[in-house]
mmCIF file of C-alpha atoms in Angstrom:
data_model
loop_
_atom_site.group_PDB
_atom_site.id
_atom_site.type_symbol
_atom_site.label_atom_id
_atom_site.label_comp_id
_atom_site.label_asym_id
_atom_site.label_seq_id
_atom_site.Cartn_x
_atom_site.Cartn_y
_atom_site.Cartn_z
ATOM 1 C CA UNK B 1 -86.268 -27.869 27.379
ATOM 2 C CA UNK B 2 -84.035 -24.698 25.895
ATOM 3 C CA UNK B 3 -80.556 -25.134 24.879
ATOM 4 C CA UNK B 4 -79.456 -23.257 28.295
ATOM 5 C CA UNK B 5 -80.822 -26.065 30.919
ATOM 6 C CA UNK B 6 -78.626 -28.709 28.842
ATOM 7 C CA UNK B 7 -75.253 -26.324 28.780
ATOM 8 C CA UNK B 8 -75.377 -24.985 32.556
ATOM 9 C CA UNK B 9 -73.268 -26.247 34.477
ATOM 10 C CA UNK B 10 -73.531 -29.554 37.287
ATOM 11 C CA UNK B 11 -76.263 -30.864 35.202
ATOM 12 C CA UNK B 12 -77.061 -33.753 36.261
ATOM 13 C CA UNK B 13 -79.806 -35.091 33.932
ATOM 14 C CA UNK B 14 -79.832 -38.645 33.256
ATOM 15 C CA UNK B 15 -81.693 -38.170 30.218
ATOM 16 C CA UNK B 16 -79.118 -35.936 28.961
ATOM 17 C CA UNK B 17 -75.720 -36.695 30.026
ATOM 18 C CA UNK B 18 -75.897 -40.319 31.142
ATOM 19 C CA UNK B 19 -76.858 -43.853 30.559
ATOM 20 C CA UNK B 20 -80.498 -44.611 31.574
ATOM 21 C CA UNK B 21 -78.780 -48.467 32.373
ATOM 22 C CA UNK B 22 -76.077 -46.687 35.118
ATOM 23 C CA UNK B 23 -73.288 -47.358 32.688
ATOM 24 C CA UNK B 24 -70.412 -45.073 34.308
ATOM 25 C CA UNK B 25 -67.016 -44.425 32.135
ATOM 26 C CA UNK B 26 -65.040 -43.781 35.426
ATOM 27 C CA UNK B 27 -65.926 -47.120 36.803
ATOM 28 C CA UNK B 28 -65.117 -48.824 32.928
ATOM 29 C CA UNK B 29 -61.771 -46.457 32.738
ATOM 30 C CA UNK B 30 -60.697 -48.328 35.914
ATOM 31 C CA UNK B 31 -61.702 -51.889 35.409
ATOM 32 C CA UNK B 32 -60.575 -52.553 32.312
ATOM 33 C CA UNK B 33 -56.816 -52.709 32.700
ATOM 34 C CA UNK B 34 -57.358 -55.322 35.515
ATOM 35 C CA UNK B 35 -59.498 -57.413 33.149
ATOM 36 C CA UNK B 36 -56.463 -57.060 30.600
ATOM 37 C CA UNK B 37 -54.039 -58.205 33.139
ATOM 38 C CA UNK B 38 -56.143 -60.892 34.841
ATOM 39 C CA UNK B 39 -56.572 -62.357 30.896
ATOM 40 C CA UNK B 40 -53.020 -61.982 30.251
ATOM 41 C CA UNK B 41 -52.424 -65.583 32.285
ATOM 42 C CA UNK B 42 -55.404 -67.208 31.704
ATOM 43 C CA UNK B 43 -54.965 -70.810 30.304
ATOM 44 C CA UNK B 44 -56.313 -71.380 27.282
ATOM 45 C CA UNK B 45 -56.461 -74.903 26.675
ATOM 46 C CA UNK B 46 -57.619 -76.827 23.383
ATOM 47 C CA UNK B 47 -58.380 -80.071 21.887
ATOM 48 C CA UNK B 48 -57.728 -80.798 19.051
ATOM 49 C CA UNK B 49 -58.350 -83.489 16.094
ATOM 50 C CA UNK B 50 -56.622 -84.798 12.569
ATOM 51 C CA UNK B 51 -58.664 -87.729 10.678
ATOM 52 C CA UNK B 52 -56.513 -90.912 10.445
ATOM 53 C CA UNK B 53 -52.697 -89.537 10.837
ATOM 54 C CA UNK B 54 -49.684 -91.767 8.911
ATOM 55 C CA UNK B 55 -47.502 -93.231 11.341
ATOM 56 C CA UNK B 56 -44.355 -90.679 10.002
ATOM 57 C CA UNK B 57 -46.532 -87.931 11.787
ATOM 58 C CA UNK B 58 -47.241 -89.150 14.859
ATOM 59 C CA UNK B 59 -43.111 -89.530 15.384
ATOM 60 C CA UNK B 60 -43.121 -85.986 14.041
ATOM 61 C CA UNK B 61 -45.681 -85.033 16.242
ATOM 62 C CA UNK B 62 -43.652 -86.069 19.359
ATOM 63 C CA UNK B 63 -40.484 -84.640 18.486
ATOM 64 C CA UNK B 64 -41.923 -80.870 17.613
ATOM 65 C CA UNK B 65 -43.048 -81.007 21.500
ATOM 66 C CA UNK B 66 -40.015 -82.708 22.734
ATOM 67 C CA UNK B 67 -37.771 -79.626 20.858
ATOM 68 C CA UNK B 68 -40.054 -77.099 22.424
ATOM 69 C CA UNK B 69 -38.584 -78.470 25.729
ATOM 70 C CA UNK B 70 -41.539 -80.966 25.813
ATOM 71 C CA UNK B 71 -40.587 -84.232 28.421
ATOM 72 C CA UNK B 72 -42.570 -87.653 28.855
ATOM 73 C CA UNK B 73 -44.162 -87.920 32.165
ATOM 74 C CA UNK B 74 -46.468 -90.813 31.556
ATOM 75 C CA UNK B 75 -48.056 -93.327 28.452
ATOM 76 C CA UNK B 76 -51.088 -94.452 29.786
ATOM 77 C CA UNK B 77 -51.071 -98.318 28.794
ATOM 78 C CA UNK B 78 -53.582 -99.647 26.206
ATOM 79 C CA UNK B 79 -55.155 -95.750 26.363
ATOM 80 C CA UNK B 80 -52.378 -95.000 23.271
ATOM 81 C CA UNK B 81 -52.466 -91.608 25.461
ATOM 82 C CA UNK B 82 -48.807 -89.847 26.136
ATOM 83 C CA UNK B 83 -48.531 -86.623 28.660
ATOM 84 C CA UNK B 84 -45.863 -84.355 28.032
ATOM 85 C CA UNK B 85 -44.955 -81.760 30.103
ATOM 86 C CA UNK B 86 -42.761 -78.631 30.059
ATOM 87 C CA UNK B 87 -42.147 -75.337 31.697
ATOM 88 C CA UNK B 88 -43.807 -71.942 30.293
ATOM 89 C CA UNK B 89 -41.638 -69.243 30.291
ATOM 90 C CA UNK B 90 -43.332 -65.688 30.535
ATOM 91 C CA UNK B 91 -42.158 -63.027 28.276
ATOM 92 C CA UNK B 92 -40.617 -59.677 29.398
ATOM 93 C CA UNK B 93 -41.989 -57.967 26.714
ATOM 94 C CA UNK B 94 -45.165 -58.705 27.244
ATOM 95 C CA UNK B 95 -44.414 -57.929 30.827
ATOM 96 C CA UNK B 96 -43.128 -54.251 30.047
ATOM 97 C CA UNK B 97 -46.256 -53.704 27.892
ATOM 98 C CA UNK B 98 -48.995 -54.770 30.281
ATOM 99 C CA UNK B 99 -46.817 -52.642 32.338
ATOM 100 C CA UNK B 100 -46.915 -49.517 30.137
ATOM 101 C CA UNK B 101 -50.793 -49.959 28.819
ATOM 102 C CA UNK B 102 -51.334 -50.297 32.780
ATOM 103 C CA UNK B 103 -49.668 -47.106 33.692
ATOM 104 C CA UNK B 104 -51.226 -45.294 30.517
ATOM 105 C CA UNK B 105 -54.531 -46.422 32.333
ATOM 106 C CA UNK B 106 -53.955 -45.596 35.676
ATOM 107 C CA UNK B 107 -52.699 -42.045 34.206
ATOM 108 C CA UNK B 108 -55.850 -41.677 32.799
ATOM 109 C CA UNK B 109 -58.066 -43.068 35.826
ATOM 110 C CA UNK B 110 -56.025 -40.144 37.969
ATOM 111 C CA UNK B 111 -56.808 -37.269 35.455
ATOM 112 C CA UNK B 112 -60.234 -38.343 35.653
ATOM 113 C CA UNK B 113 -60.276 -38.434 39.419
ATOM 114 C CA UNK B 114 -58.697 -35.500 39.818
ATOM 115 C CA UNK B 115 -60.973 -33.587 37.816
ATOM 116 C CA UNK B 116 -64.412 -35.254 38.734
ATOM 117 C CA UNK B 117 -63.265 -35.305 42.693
ATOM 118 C CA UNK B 118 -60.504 -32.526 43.223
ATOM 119 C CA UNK B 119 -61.586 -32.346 46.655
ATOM 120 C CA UNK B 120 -59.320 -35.772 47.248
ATOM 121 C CA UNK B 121 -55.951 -33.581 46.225
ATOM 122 C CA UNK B 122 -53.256 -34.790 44.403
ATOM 123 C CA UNK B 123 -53.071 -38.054 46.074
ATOM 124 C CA UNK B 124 -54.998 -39.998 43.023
ATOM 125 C CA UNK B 125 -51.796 -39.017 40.838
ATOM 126 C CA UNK B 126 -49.981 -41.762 42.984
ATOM 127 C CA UNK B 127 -52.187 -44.653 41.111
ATOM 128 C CA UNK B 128 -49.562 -44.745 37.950
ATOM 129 C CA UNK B 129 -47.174 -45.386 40.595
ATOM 130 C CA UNK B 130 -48.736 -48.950 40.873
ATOM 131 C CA UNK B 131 -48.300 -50.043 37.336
ATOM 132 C CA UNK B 132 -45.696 -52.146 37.630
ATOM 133 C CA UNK B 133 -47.282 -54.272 40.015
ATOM 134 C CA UNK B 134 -49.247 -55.584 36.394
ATOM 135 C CA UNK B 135 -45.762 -57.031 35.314
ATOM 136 C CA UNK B 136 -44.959 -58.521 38.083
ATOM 137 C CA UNK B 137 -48.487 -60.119 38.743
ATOM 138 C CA UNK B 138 -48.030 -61.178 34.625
ATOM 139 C CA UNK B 139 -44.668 -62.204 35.515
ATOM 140 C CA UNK B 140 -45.268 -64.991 38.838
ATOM 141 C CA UNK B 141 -48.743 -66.005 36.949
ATOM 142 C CA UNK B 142 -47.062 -66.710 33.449
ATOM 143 C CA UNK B 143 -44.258 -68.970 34.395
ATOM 144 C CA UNK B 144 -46.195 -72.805 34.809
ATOM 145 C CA UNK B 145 -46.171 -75.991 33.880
ATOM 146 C CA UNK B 146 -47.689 -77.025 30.781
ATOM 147 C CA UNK B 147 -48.909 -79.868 30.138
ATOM 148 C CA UNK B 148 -49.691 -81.714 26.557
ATOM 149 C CA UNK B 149 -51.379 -84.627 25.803
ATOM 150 C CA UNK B 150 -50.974 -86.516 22.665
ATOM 151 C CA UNK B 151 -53.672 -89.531 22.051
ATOM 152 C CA UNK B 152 -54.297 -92.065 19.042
ATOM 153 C CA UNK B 153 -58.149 -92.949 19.521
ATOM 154 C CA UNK B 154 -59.782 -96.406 18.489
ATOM 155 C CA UNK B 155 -61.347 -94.351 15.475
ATOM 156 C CA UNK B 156 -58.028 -93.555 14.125
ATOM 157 C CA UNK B 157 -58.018 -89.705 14.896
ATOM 158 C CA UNK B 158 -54.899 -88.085 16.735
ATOM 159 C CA UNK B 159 -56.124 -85.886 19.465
ATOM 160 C CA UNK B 160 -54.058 -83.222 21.386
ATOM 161 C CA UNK B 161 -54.939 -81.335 23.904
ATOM 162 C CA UNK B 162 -52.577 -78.248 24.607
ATOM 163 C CA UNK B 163 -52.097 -74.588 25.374
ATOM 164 C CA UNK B 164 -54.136 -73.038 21.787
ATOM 165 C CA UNK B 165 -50.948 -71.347 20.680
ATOM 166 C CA UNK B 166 -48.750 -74.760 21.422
ATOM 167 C CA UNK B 167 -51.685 -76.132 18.627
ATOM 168 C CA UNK B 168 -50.861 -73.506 16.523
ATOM 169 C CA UNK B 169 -46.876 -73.844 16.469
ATOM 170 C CA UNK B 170 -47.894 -77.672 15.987
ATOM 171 C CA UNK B 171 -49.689 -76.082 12.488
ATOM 172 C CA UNK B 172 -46.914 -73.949 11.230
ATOM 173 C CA UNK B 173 -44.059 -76.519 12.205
ATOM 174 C CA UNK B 174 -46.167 -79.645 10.950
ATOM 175 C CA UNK B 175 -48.085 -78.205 7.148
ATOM 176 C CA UNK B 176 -48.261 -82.067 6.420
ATOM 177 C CA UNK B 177 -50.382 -82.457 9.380
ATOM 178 C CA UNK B 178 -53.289 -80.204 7.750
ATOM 179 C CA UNK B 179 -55.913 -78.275 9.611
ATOM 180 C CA UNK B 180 -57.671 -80.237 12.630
ATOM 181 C CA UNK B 181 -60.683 -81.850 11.832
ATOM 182 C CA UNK B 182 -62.745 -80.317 15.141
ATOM 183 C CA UNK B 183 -61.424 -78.075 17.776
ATOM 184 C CA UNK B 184 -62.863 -77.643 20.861
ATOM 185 C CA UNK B 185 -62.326 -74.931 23.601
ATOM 186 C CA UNK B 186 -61.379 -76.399 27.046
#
């Protein structure tokens, strides 16, 4: 094969210029602000567990949530288990970003488009016009209830099970409380 074949032009040689698996970069240009967007409201719930907590902590425990807007809904009896529950509030920042990274994309999808299909006209540089349908979808799917559960087990471990970054705050607002024993990924 000379050097020529592989620089003419509308060569269309898998074995050349694409992926011998189908992989397309139009089709991953396009998909992957909707995957960032879809993610950006996805609950990501934890459990976690401390070994044998002093009683001092477990009061502590309960008033961190109950600043962060944290109320009592229910104490199960004899189950030691106590639901909180509180309202997420999304954040416009994050809004405006998945916004702008969702226009940048859609920007990029139309060049694309218009250069790989310029039979479709300048119709494919209205697609940025739809970014800031990410915010708003960010925006409705962000504001929920949370919910929080703090339990004592028989075993004498305190297990809570929570948004990961409500664990977290726990962490940096509670250093006495250590690191968890075991975390696990709900």
């Amino acid at each position: 094969m000379s050097c020529t074949k592989c620089l003419a032009p509308n060569n269309h040689d898998p074995r050349i210029f694409g992926d011998p698996f189908g992989f397309d970069p139009e089709f991953a240009l396009a998909d992957w602000p909707v995957f960032f967007v879809r993610a950006s409201i996805k609950e990501r719930r934890e459990r976690a567990y401390w070994r044998l907590p002093p009683e001092p902590i477990l009061t502590k425990v309960r008033a961190h949530f109950q600043r962060r807007g944290y109320q009592p809904q229910a104490v199960a009896p004899g189950a030691e288990v106590v639901t909180l529950e509180g309202q997420v509030a999304a954040s416009a920042a994050l809004a405006i970003f998945l916004s702008l990274l969702t226009l940048l994309g859609l920007g990029c999808l139309a060049l694309v488009l218009s250069l790989a299909a310029p039979e479709w006209g300048p119709w494919v540089w209205g697609l940025p016009a739809l970014a800031p349908l990410a915010g708003a979808f960010y925006w409705r799917g962000a504001q929920r209830p949370e919910i929080v559960q703090i339990a004592l087990k028989a075993d004498g471990r305190l297990g809570i099970e929570a948004h990961r970054d409500e664990i977290r705050q726990l962490q940096t607002a509670l250093p006495d409380l250590g690191a968890p024993e075991t975390v696990f990924k709900i």
